[in-house]
Coordinates of C-alpha atoms and ligand atoms in Angstrom, one line a residue:
M1 CA 0.5 -12.0 -22.7
S2 CA -0.9 -15.5 -22.2
T3 CA -4.4 -15.9 -23.7
T4 CA -5.0 -19.5 -22.5
A5 CA -7.6 -19.5 -19.7
L6 CA -5.6 -19.8 -16.6
T7 CA -7.4 -22.8 -15.2
K8 CA -6.8 -24.7 -18.5
T9 CA -3.0 -24.3 -18.5
P10 CA -0.8 -27.4 -17.8
A11 CA 0.9 -25.5 -14.9
W12 CA -2.4 -24.8 -13.2
K13 CA -3.6 -28.4 -13.6
A14 CA -0.3 -29.6 -12.2
L15 CA -0.7 -27.4 -9.2
Q16 CA -4.3 -28.6 -8.7
S17 CA -3.3 -32.2 -8.6
H18 CA -0.2 -31.4 -6.5
H19 CA -2.5 -29.6 -4.0
T20 CA -4.5 -32.7 -3.5
E21 CA -1.3 -34.5 -2.5
V22 CA 0.3 -31.8 -0.3
G23 CA -2.5 -29.5 0.8
G24 CA -3.2 -31.7 3.9
L25 CA 0.4 -31.9 5.0
H26 CA 1.2 -30.3 8.3
L27 CA 4.1 -27.9 8.8
R28 CA 5.2 -30.1 11.6
E29 CA 5.7 -33.0 9.2
L30 CA 7.3 -30.7 6.6
F31 CA 9.8 -29.4 9.1
A32 CA 10.4 -32.9 10.6
A33 CA 11.2 -34.2 7.2
D34 CA 13.9 -31.7 6.5
P35 CA 15.9 -30.2 9.3
E36 CA 17.4 -27.7 6.9
R37 CA 14.0 -26.4 5.7
G38 CA 14.1 -23.1 7.7
R39 CA 17.4 -22.2 5.9
K40 CA 16.5 -23.6 2.5
L41 CA 13.2 -22.0 2.0
S42 CA 14.5 -18.5 2.4
A43 CA 15.8 -15.8 0.1
E44 CA 17.7 -12.6 0.7
A45 CA 18.0 -9.5 -1.4
C46 CA 18.5 -5.8 -1.0
G47 CA 19.1 -6.3 2.8
L48 CA 15.7 -8.0 3.2
Y49 CA 15.6 -11.6 4.4
L50 CA 12.5 -13.5 3.5
D51 CA 11.8 -16.7 5.4
Y52 CA 9.0 -18.5 3.6
S53 CA 9.6 -21.9 5.1
K54 CA 6.5 -21.7 7.3
N55 CA 4.3 -21.9 4.2
R56 CA 2.4 -25.0 3.2
V57 CA 4.7 -25.8 0.4
T58 CA 7.3 -28.3 -0.7
D59 CA 10.2 -27.9 -3.1
E60 CA 7.9 -29.3 -5.7
T61 CA 5.2 -26.7 -4.9
M62 CA 7.7 -23.9 -5.5
R63 CA 8.9 -25.5 -8.7
L64 CA 5.4 -25.8 -10.0
L65 CA 4.6 -22.2 -9.0
R66 CA 7.7 -21.0 -10.8
G67 CA 6.5 -23.1 -13.8
L68 CA 3.2 -21.2 -13.6
A69 CA 5.0 -17.9 -13.7
E70 CA 7.0 -19.0 -16.7
E71 CA 3.9 -20.3 -18.5
R72 CA 2.1 -17.0 -17.8
G73 CA 5.0 -15.1 -19.3
L74 CA 5.9 -13.2 -16.2
R75 CA 9.4 -12.5 -17.4
G76 CA 8.1 -10.9 -20.6
R77 CA 5.5 -8.9 -18.7
I78 CA 8.1 -7.6 -16.3
D79 CA 10.2 -6.5 -19.2
A80 CA 7.2 -4.9 -20.8
M81 CA 6.5 -2.8 -17.7
F82 CA 10.0 -1.6 -17.3
R83 CA 10.2 -0.8 -21.1
G84 CA 7.2 1.5 -20.8
D85 CA 4.8 -0.6 -22.9
K86 CA 1.2 0.4 -22.4
I87 CA 0.3 -2.5 -20.2
N88 CA -2.6 -0.7 -18.6
L89 CA -4.8 -1.7 -21.5
T90 CA -8.1 -0.3 -20.3
E91 CA -6.6 3.2 -20.0
S92 CA -4.1 2.8 -22.7
R93 CA -1.2 3.9 -20.4
A94 CA 2.3 2.8 -19.6
V95 CA 2.8 1.8 -16.0
L96 CA 6.1 3.3 -15.0
H97 CA 6.3 3.9 -11.3
V98 CA 9.8 2.3 -11.7
A99 CA 10.8 5.4 -13.7
L100 CA 10.2 7.6 -10.7
R101 CA 13.2 6.0 -9.0
A102 CA 15.4 5.5 -12.0
P103 CA 18.8 7.1 -11.4
R104 CA 19.7 10.2 -13.4
G105 CA 21.2 9.2 -16.7
T106 CA 19.2 6.1 -17.3
A107 CA 16.6 6.2 -20.1
I108 CA 13.0 4.9 -20.2
M109 CA 11.0 5.8 -23.3
V110 CA 7.3 6.5 -23.5
D111 CA 5.9 7.5 -26.9
G112 CA 9.4 8.2 -28.1
E113 CA 10.4 10.4 -25.2
D114 CA 12.8 9.6 -22.4
V115 CA 10.9 10.3 -19.2
V116 CA 13.8 10.1 -16.8
P117 CA 15.1 13.7 -17.2
G118 CA 11.6 15.0 -16.4
V119 CA 11.4 12.9 -13.3
H120 CA 14.7 14.4 -12.0
E121 CA 13.6 17.9 -13.0
V122 CA 10.6 17.6 -10.7
L123 CA 12.7 16.0 -8.0
D124 CA 15.1 18.9 -8.1
K125 CA 12.2 21.4 -8.0
M126 CA 10.7 19.5 -5.0
A127 CA 14.1 19.6 -3.3
S128 CA 14.5 23.3 -3.6
F129 CA 11.0 23.9 -2.3
A130 CA 11.5 21.5 0.6
D131 CA 14.8 23.1 1.5
R132 CA 13.2 26.6 1.5
V133 CA 10.3 25.4 3.8
R134 CA 12.7 23.6 6.1
S135 CA 15.2 26.4 6.3
G136 CA 12.5 29.0 6.9
A137 CA 13.2 30.8 3.6
W138 CA 9.7 30.2 2.4
L139 CA 7.6 32.7 4.2
G140 CA 3.8 33.0 4.6
H141 CA 1.8 35.9 3.4
T142 CA 2.4 38.0 6.5
G143 CA 6.1 37.2 6.6
R144 CA 5.9 34.4 9.2
R145 CA 7.9 31.2 8.9
I146 CA 5.9 28.0 7.9
R147 CA 5.5 25.7 10.9
N148 CA 2.6 23.5 9.7
V149 CA 2.4 21.6 6.5
I150 CA -0.9 20.0 5.6
N151 CA -1.3 17.5 2.8
I152 CA -4.8 17.4 1.4
G153 CA -5.4 14.3 -0.8
I154 CA -7.1 11.0 -0.7
G155 CA -6.4 7.4 -1.7
G156 CA -3.0 7.2 -3.3
S157 CA -2.6 11.0 -2.8
D158 CA -2.9 10.4 1.0
L159 CA -2.2 6.9 2.1
G160 CA 1.4 6.8 0.8
P161 CA 2.3 10.2 2.3
V162 CA 0.7 9.4 5.6
M163 CA 2.3 6.0 5.8
A164 CA 5.8 7.4 4.9
Y165 CA 5.4 10.3 7.3
E166 CA 4.7 7.9 10.2
A167 CA 7.3 5.3 9.0
L168 CA 10.1 7.9 8.8
K169 CA 9.1 10.1 11.7
F170 CA 12.4 9.4 13.4
Y171 CA 14.1 11.2 10.5
S172 CA 11.7 14.1 10.3
D173 CA 12.2 17.7 11.2
R174 CA 10.4 17.9 14.5
T175 CA 10.0 21.7 14.3
L176 CA 7.5 21.2 11.4
R177 CA 4.1 19.8 12.1
C178 CA 2.7 17.6 9.4
E179 CA -1.0 16.9 9.1
F180 CA -3.0 15.0 6.6
V181 CA -6.6 15.7 5.6
S182 CA -8.3 13.1 3.4
N183 CA -11.9 12.6 4.3
V184 CA -14.7 14.9 3.1
D185 CA -16.0 14.5 6.6
S186 CA -15.5 18.0 8.0
D187 CA -14.3 16.5 11.2
D188 CA -11.0 15.6 9.5
F189 CA -10.3 19.2 8.4
A190 CA -11.5 20.7 11.6
E191 CA -9.3 18.5 13.7
A192 CA -6.2 18.9 11.5
V193 CA -6.2 22.7 11.7
Q194 CA -7.3 22.8 15.4
G195 CA -5.0 25.3 17.1
L196 CA -3.0 26.1 14.0
D197 CA -2.2 29.6 12.9
P198 CA -3.1 30.1 9.2
A199 CA -0.2 32.5 8.8
E200 CA 2.2 29.7 9.6
T201 CA 0.4 27.0 7.6
L202 CA 1.1 25.7 4.1
F203 CA -1.2 23.4 2.3
I204 CA -0.1 20.8 -0.3
I205 CA -3.1 20.0 -2.5
S206 CA -2.3 16.5 -3.8
S207 CA -4.5 15.1 -6.5
K208 CA -3.5 13.5 -9.7
T209 CA -6.7 14.6 -11.4
F210 CA -7.4 17.7 -9.4
T211 CA -11.1 16.8 -9.7
T212 CA -11.5 14.4 -6.8
L213 CA -14.6 15.5 -4.8
E214 CA -13.1 15.1 -1.3
T215 CA -9.9 16.8 -2.1
M216 CA -11.4 19.7 -3.9
T217 CA -14.0 20.2 -1.2
N218 CA -11.2 20.2 1.5
A219 CA -9.0 22.4 -0.7
H220 CA -11.7 25.1 -1.0
T221 CA -12.4 24.9 2.7
A222 CA -8.6 25.4 3.4
R223 CA -8.6 28.3 1.0
E224 CA -11.4 30.0 2.9
W225 CA -9.8 29.2 6.2
V226 CA -6.5 30.9 5.1
L227 CA -8.1 33.9 3.4
R228 CA -10.5 34.6 6.2
A229 CA -7.7 34.7 8.7
L230 CA -5.4 36.7 6.5
G231 CA -7.8 39.5 5.5
G232 CA -9.2 38.0 2.3
D233 CA -6.2 39.0 0.2
E234 CA -6.2 36.5 -2.7
S235 CA -2.5 36.9 -3.2
A236 CA -2.1 34.9 0.1
V237 CA -3.0 31.8 -1.8
A238 CA 0.4 31.8 -3.6
K239 CA 2.2 31.7 -0.2
H240 CA 0.0 29.1 1.5
F241 CA -0.9 26.7 -1.3
V242 CA 1.1 24.5 -3.6
A243 CA -0.2 21.7 -5.8
V244 CA 0.8 18.2 -6.8
S245 CA -1.0 17.1 -9.9
T246 CA -0.9 16.1 -13.5
N247 CA -3.6 18.6 -14.3
A248 CA -2.1 22.1 -14.7
E249 CA -5.3 23.6 -16.1
K250 CA -7.4 22.7 -13.0
V251 CA -4.5 23.8 -10.7
R252 CA -4.5 27.2 -12.3
A253 CA -8.3 27.4 -12.1
F254 CA -8.1 26.8 -8.4
G255 CA -5.9 29.9 -8.1
I256 CA -2.5 28.2 -7.5
D257 CA 0.3 29.6 -9.5
T258 CA 1.6 26.7 -11.7
A259 CA 5.1 27.8 -10.7
N260 CA 4.1 26.3 -7.4
M261 CA 2.9 23.1 -9.0
F262 CA 4.8 19.8 -8.9
G263 CA 3.9 17.6 -11.8
F264 CA 3.7 13.9 -12.5
W265 CA 2.4 11.8 -15.3
D266 CA -0.5 9.7 -16.4
W267 CA 1.8 6.6 -16.3
V268 CA 2.0 6.9 -12.5
G269 CA -1.0 5.2 -10.9
G270 CA -2.4 6.9 -7.8
R271 CA -1.5 4.0 -5.5
Y272 CA 1.9 3.8 -7.0
S273 CA 2.7 7.5 -6.6
M274 CA 4.2 8.0 -3.1
D275 CA 7.6 8.3 -4.7
S276 CA 6.5 10.9 -7.2
A277 CA 5.8 14.5 -6.4
I278 CA 2.9 13.1 -4.3
G279 CA 5.7 12.5 -1.8
L280 CA 6.3 16.2 -1.4
S281 CA 5.1 16.2 2.2
T282 CA 7.5 13.3 2.9
M283 CA 10.4 15.2 1.4
V284 CA 9.5 18.4 3.4
S285 CA 9.3 16.3 6.5
V286 CA 12.5 14.2 6.1
G287 CA 14.5 16.3 3.7
P288 CA 15.7 15.8 0.1
E289 CA 18.6 13.5 1.1
N290 CA 16.4 11.1 2.9
F291 CA 13.9 11.2 0.1
R292 CA 16.6 10.3 -2.4
A293 CA 17.6 7.4 -0.1
L294 CA 14.0 6.2 -0.2
L295 CA 14.1 6.3 -4.0
A296 CA 17.4 4.4 -4.1
G297 CA 15.8 1.7 -1.9
F298 CA 12.9 1.5 -4.4
H299 CA 15.3 1.2 -7.3
E300 CA 17.4 -1.5 -5.7
M301 CA 14.3 -3.7 -5.3
D302 CA 13.2 -2.8 -8.8
E303 CA 16.5 -4.1 -10.2
H304 CA 16.2 -7.2 -8.1
F305 CA 12.7 -7.9 -9.4
R306 CA 13.8 -7.2 -13.0
T307 CA 16.8 -9.4 -13.0
A308 CA 16.8 -12.1 -10.2
P309 CA 15.8 -15.6 -11.1
F310 CA 12.3 -16.4 -9.9
G311 CA 13.5 -18.8 -7.3
E312 CA 15.5 -16.1 -5.6
N313 CA 13.2 -13.2 -6.5
L314 CA 11.5 -11.8 -3.3
P315 CA 8.5 -10.2 -5.0
V316 CA 7.9 -13.2 -7.3
L317 CA 8.1 -15.6 -4.4
M318 CA 5.7 -13.6 -2.3
G319 CA 3.4 -13.1 -5.3
L320 CA 3.3 -16.8 -6.1
L321 CA 2.6 -17.8 -2.5
A322 CA -0.3 -15.3 -2.5
V323 CA -1.7 -17.0 -5.6
W324 CA -1.1 -20.5 -4.0
Y325 CA -3.3 -19.6 -1.0
A326 CA -6.0 -17.6 -2.8
D327 CA -6.6 -20.2 -5.5
F328 CA -5.7 -23.6 -4.0
F329 CA -6.6 -23.1 -0.3
D330 CA -9.4 -20.6 -1.0
A331 CA -7.9 -18.2 1.5
Q332 CA -9.9 -15.0 1.3
T333 CA -7.7 -12.7 3.3
A334 CA -4.1 -12.0 4.1
A335 CA -2.7 -10.2 7.2
V336 CA 0.2 -7.9 7.3
L337 CA 1.7 -7.6 10.7
P338 CA 4.6 -5.2 11.1
Y339 CA 6.5 -5.5 14.4
E340 CA 7.5 -1.9 14.1
Q341 CA 5.3 0.9 15.5
Y342 CA 6.7 3.3 12.9
L343 CA 4.9 1.0 10.3
K344 CA 1.6 1.4 11.9
R345 CA 0.0 2.8 8.7
F346 CA 1.7 0.2 6.4
P347 CA -1.3 -2.2 6.4
A348 CA -3.7 0.7 5.5
Y349 CA -1.4 1.7 2.7
L350 CA -1.2 -1.9 1.4
Q351 CA -5.0 -2.1 1.4
Q352 CA -5.2 0.3 -1.5
L353 CA -2.1 -1.0 -3.2
T354 CA -3.3 -4.6 -3.1
M355 CA -7.1 -4.4 -3.3
E356 CA -7.5 -1.5 -5.7
S357 CA -4.9 -3.3 -7.9
N358 CA -6.1 -6.9 -7.8
G359 CA -9.7 -6.6 -6.8
K360 CA -10.8 -7.5 -10.3
S361 CA -13.0 -10.2 -11.7
V362 CA -12.4 -10.0 -15.5
T363 CA -9.3 -10.8 -17.4
L364 CA -7.4 -8.3 -19.6
D365 CA -9.5 -9.5 -22.5
G366 CA -12.8 -9.1 -20.6
Q367 CA -13.6 -12.7 -19.7
T368 CA -15.0 -13.3 -16.2
V369 CA -12.5 -15.2 -14.2
D370 CA -13.3 -18.7 -12.8
Y371 CA -10.7 -18.5 -10.0
S372 CA -10.1 -16.2 -7.0
T373 CA -8.1 -13.0 -7.5
G374 CA -6.8 -10.5 -4.9
A375 CA -7.3 -11.3 -1.2
V376 CA -8.5 -8.9 1.4
Y377 CA -5.4 -7.3 3.0
W378 CA -5.5 -6.0 6.5
G379 CA -3.4 -5.8 9.6
E380 CA -2.1 -3.9 12.6
P381 CA 1.3 -3.6 14.2
G382 CA 2.5 -6.3 16.6
T383 CA 2.3 -6.8 19.4
N384 CA -1.0 -4.8 19.6
G385 CA -2.8 -7.2 17.2
Q386 CA -1.9 -10.1 19.4
H387 CA -4.3 -8.7 22.0
S388 CA -7.0 -8.2 19.5
F389 CA -7.5 -10.4 16.4
Y390 CA -4.8 -13.0 16.6
Q391 CA -7.2 -15.3 18.4
L392 CA -9.0 -15.8 15.1
I393 CA -5.9 -16.4 13.2
H394 CA -4.8 -19.1 15.7
Q395 CA -8.0 -20.9 16.4
G396 CA -10.7 -19.6 14.0
T397 CA -12.1 -21.4 11.0
H398 CA -10.4 -19.2 8.4
L399 CA -7.0 -19.8 6.9
I400 CA -5.2 -16.4 7.0
P401 CA -1.7 -16.3 5.6
C402 CA 0.4 -13.7 7.5
D403 CA 3.3 -11.6 6.6
F404 CA 5.4 -10.8 9.7
I405 CA 7.7 -7.8 9.2
G406 CA 10.5 -7.2 11.8
F407 CA 13.8 -5.4 12.2
A408 CA 17.0 -6.5 13.8
R409 CA 17.6 -3.1 15.3
T410 CA 15.3 -0.4 16.9
L411 CA 15.8 3.3 16.4
N412 CA 14.9 3.8 20.0
P413 CA 16.9 1.3 22.1
I414 CA 15.3 1.4 25.5
G415 CA 15.8 -1.4 28.0
R416 CA 14.6 -4.8 26.9
H417 CA 11.8 -3.5 24.6
H418 CA 13.1 -4.6 21.3
D419 CA 14.1 -8.1 22.3
I420 CA 10.6 -8.6 23.9
L421 CA 9.0 -7.2 20.7
M422 CA 11.0 -9.5 18.4
A423 CA 10.6 -12.5 20.7
N424 CA 6.8 -12.0 20.3
M425 CA 7.1 -11.9 16.5
F426 CA 9.1 -15.1 16.3
A427 CA 6.8 -16.8 18.8
Q428 CA 3.7 -15.9 16.9
A429 CA 5.0 -17.4 13.6
E430 CA 6.1 -20.5 15.5
A431 CA 2.8 -20.9 17.3
L432 CA 0.8 -20.4 14.1
A433 CA 2.9 -23.0 12.2
F434 CA 3.3 -25.7 14.8
G435 CA 0.4 -25.1 17.2
K436 CA -0.1 -27.3 20.2
T437 CA -1.6 -30.8 20.1
A438 CA -4.2 -32.3 22.4
E439 CA -1.5 -34.6 23.8
E440 CA 0.7 -31.6 24.6
V441 CA -2.2 -29.8 26.2
R442 CA -3.1 -32.9 28.3
A443 CA 0.5 -33.4 29.4
E444 CA 0.3 -29.9 30.9
G445 CA -2.4 -31.2 33.3
T446 CA -5.3 -29.5 31.5
A447 CA -8.7 -30.9 32.5
D448 CA -10.2 -33.0 29.7
A449 CA -13.1 -30.7 29.2
L450 CA -10.8 -27.8 28.4
V451 CA -8.4 -29.7 26.1
P452 CA -10.3 -28.9 22.9
H453 CA -10.4 -25.2 23.8
R454 CA -6.7 -25.1 24.4
V455 CA -5.5 -27.0 21.3
F456 CA -3.8 -25.0 18.6
A457 CA -4.2 -26.8 15.3
G458 CA -1.2 -25.0 13.8
N459 CA -0.5 -25.3 10.1
R460 CA -1.2 -21.6 9.7
P461 CA 1.2 -20.2 7.2
S462 CA 3.3 -17.1 7.3
N463 CA 6.2 -15.3 5.7
T464 CA 8.7 -13.5 7.9
L465 CA 10.5 -10.5 6.5
L466 CA 13.5 -9.4 8.5
A467 CA 15.5 -6.2 7.8
G468 CA 18.1 -4.2 9.6
V469 CA 16.4 -1.1 10.8
I470 CA 13.6 1.1 9.5
D471 CA 15.1 3.8 7.4
P472 CA 14.2 5.6 4.1
A473 CA 16.0 3.0 1.9
T474 CA 14.4 0.1 3.7
L475 CA 11.0 1.6 3.4
G476 CA 11.5 2.0 -0.3
K477 CA 12.5 -1.6 -0.7
L478 CA 9.5 -2.8 1.3
V479 CA 7.0 -0.8 -0.7
A480 CA 8.6 -1.9 -4.0
L481 CA 8.5 -5.5 -2.8
Y482 CA 4.8 -5.4 -2.3
E483 CA 4.2 -3.4 -5.5
H484 CA 6.0 -6.1 -7.5
S485 CA 4.3 -8.9 -5.6
V486 CA 1.0 -7.4 -6.6
F487 CA 2.1 -7.2 -10.2
T488 CA 3.2 -10.8 -10.1
Q489 CA -0.2 -11.9 -8.9
G490 CA -1.9 -9.7 -11.5
V491 CA 0.1 -11.3 -14.3
I492 CA -0.7 -14.9 -13.1
W493 CA -4.4 -13.9 -12.9
N494 CA -4.2 -12.1 -16.3
I495 CA -6.0 -9.1 -14.8
N496 CA -5.3 -5.4 -15.1
S497 CA -3.7 -4.4 -11.8
F498 CA -3.5 -0.7 -12.9
D499 CA -7.1 0.5 -13.4
Q500 CA -9.8 1.0 -10.8
W501 CA -13.2 1.2 -12.6
G502 CA -14.8 -0.2 -9.5
V503 CA -14.6 3.1 -7.7
E504 CA -16.6 5.0 -10.3
L505 CA -20.2 4.0 -9.8
G506 CA -20.4 5.2 -6.1
K507 CA -18.8 8.5 -7.1
V508 CA -21.4 9.1 -9.8
L509 CA -24.3 8.1 -7.5
A510 CA -23.1 10.4 -4.7
Q511 CA -23.0 13.4 -7.1
R512 CA -26.7 12.7 -7.9
I513 CA -27.6 12.4 -4.2
V514 CA -25.8 15.6 -3.0
P515 CA -28.5 18.0 -4.4
E516 CA -31.2 15.8 -3.0
L517 CA -29.8 16.3 0.4
E518 CA -29.1 20.0 0.0
S519 CA -32.3 21.1 -1.8
K520 CA -34.7 23.3 0.3
D521 CA -37.8 21.6 -0.9
A522 CA -38.4 17.8 -0.6
P523 CA -36.9 16.3 -3.8
D524 CA -38.7 13.8 -6.0
L525 CA -36.7 10.7 -5.1
E526 CA -36.4 7.9 -7.7
H527 CA -34.0 5.6 -6.0
D528 CA -34.9 2.2 -4.6
S529 CA -37.2 2.2 -1.5
S530 CA -34.3 1.7 0.9
T531 CA -32.2 4.7 -0.4
N532 CA -35.3 6.9 -0.7
A533 CA -36.2 6.2 2.9
L534 CA -32.7 6.8 4.2
I535 CA -32.5 10.1 2.3
R536 CA -35.9 11.2 3.8
R537 CA -34.9 10.3 7.3
Y538 CA -31.6 12.1 6.9
R539 CA -33.3 15.3 5.7
A540 CA -35.8 15.1 8.5
Q541 CA -33.1 14.6 11.2
R542 CA -30.2 16.8 10.1
Ligands
F6P1 O1 -11.1 6.8 -6.0 C1 -10.0 6.1 -6.4 C2 -8.9 7.0 -6.8 O2 -9.0 7.3 -8.1 C3 -7.5 6.4 -6.5 O3 -7.1 5.5 -7.4 C4 -6.7 7.6 -6.3 O4 -5.5 7.2 -5.6 C5 -7.6 8.5 -5.5 O5 -8.9 8.2 -6.1 C6 -7.2 9.9 -5.6 O6 -7.2 10.4 -6.9 P1 -6.6 11.9 -7.2 O7 -5.1 11.8 -6.9 O8 -6.8 12.1 -8.7 O9 -7.3 12.9 -6.4

């Protein structure tokens, strides 16, 4: 681990002075200077093609960024993660989501124990469960076949499963209905079970800790919903509830037989867990074979990240570019724009992955940073976003680097749809990069007064990721790509990408406020005047 303050390192200073030279260059000039740029500034691995030529970089920028990665010890930090070192220092934990997709027979040691056999034991147990539900062999309490599977979880125990369910819907068993309940807002539960028969419904309670307020509240509500409908017989719980957790004791206390529990480990972070047992709903939906293909995709990208030289390494390239914009262009946000409707929840999934990981302002040794860390990630699928927020990306005052994600083939070839979709993706990246000058606007016969409104400054950077088709393996590769890009950024910034202390305070304060809302008599409120007034108004109006 590098202990030199980042902004004092030679590589950082070199990038700063380089930025004063190239920061103002326009992509039009960069492309004009090198007709081969589009081909040269690209990399391909694991069936994913990354075109990063529409970034505000030169060969020298990329060389300096790679130098920064070397200087920050990225190679050693990658090795440390894959080796199972306890790189999550504030929680004293290894960070081994890569072990979740390690093939049978490989070995990764944590505290002297090879964790890979345990991973495959759980995968096999998940597969046998998924097969039983899918085949109809798993019956509900009254002997009826399971038709509805509801995952209850939040954060990493929800966003990955929902995203994967949507992304892989084409491959799903359409006779099974999958629902996801995350919010403690009762609207979420009520709508998910609307019209469902409890006798045909199976709940997967997904929670690493099995203590999360939202998940436990929803789990208890689900339990009551099932028992009320099935005559109150407690033995129904075993047929309608399974758990995914690291906490066997709490699972047992809830009343779920630990035989119906699928475990994982403290070295899997919540937002890195969609390929652990947290993916049980995914496996039930698409089947064990597709789930294994997903894992193989993850693993292929892991190996690429672990072994490829930085100049060809997709996650490293994307991570370094993210640092370049956050720290040298002061870009506050980054947009993720999948041109694939099946990836509609991918930006939401990435929000937790990126922001819970790199939303930090102290270094690993507790020093306050004097540079920007993780950007705000957001996005929507194209072309929908084009008719909503792209205006700001094209002509607003903020620099928003974009990731376009597209596929050469569609799973639903209908007429001209796919070509039109992809034409739009290519056009947007082109328009952002090159814009339209005042001369060009004038030459179209535009009235002088309108010219400034119709000018596109361009020089708005983007990456384009192009893959074959959305399938389980490709999804695994894409997710691993972003996981490792996030890791790369965290290493450069010398922050802990694997803890999330920032979510704690609000949780504690909420627990204090709950009884103040529920008490019969007006409570003595000792908050600030704003919070006190809001609580009183709520009590008066509810
Ligand atoms: O509140 C943040 C968080 O701890 C996330 O990191 C995690 O993914 C989520 O809550 C859910 O936690 P659990 O799986 O333990 O219920």
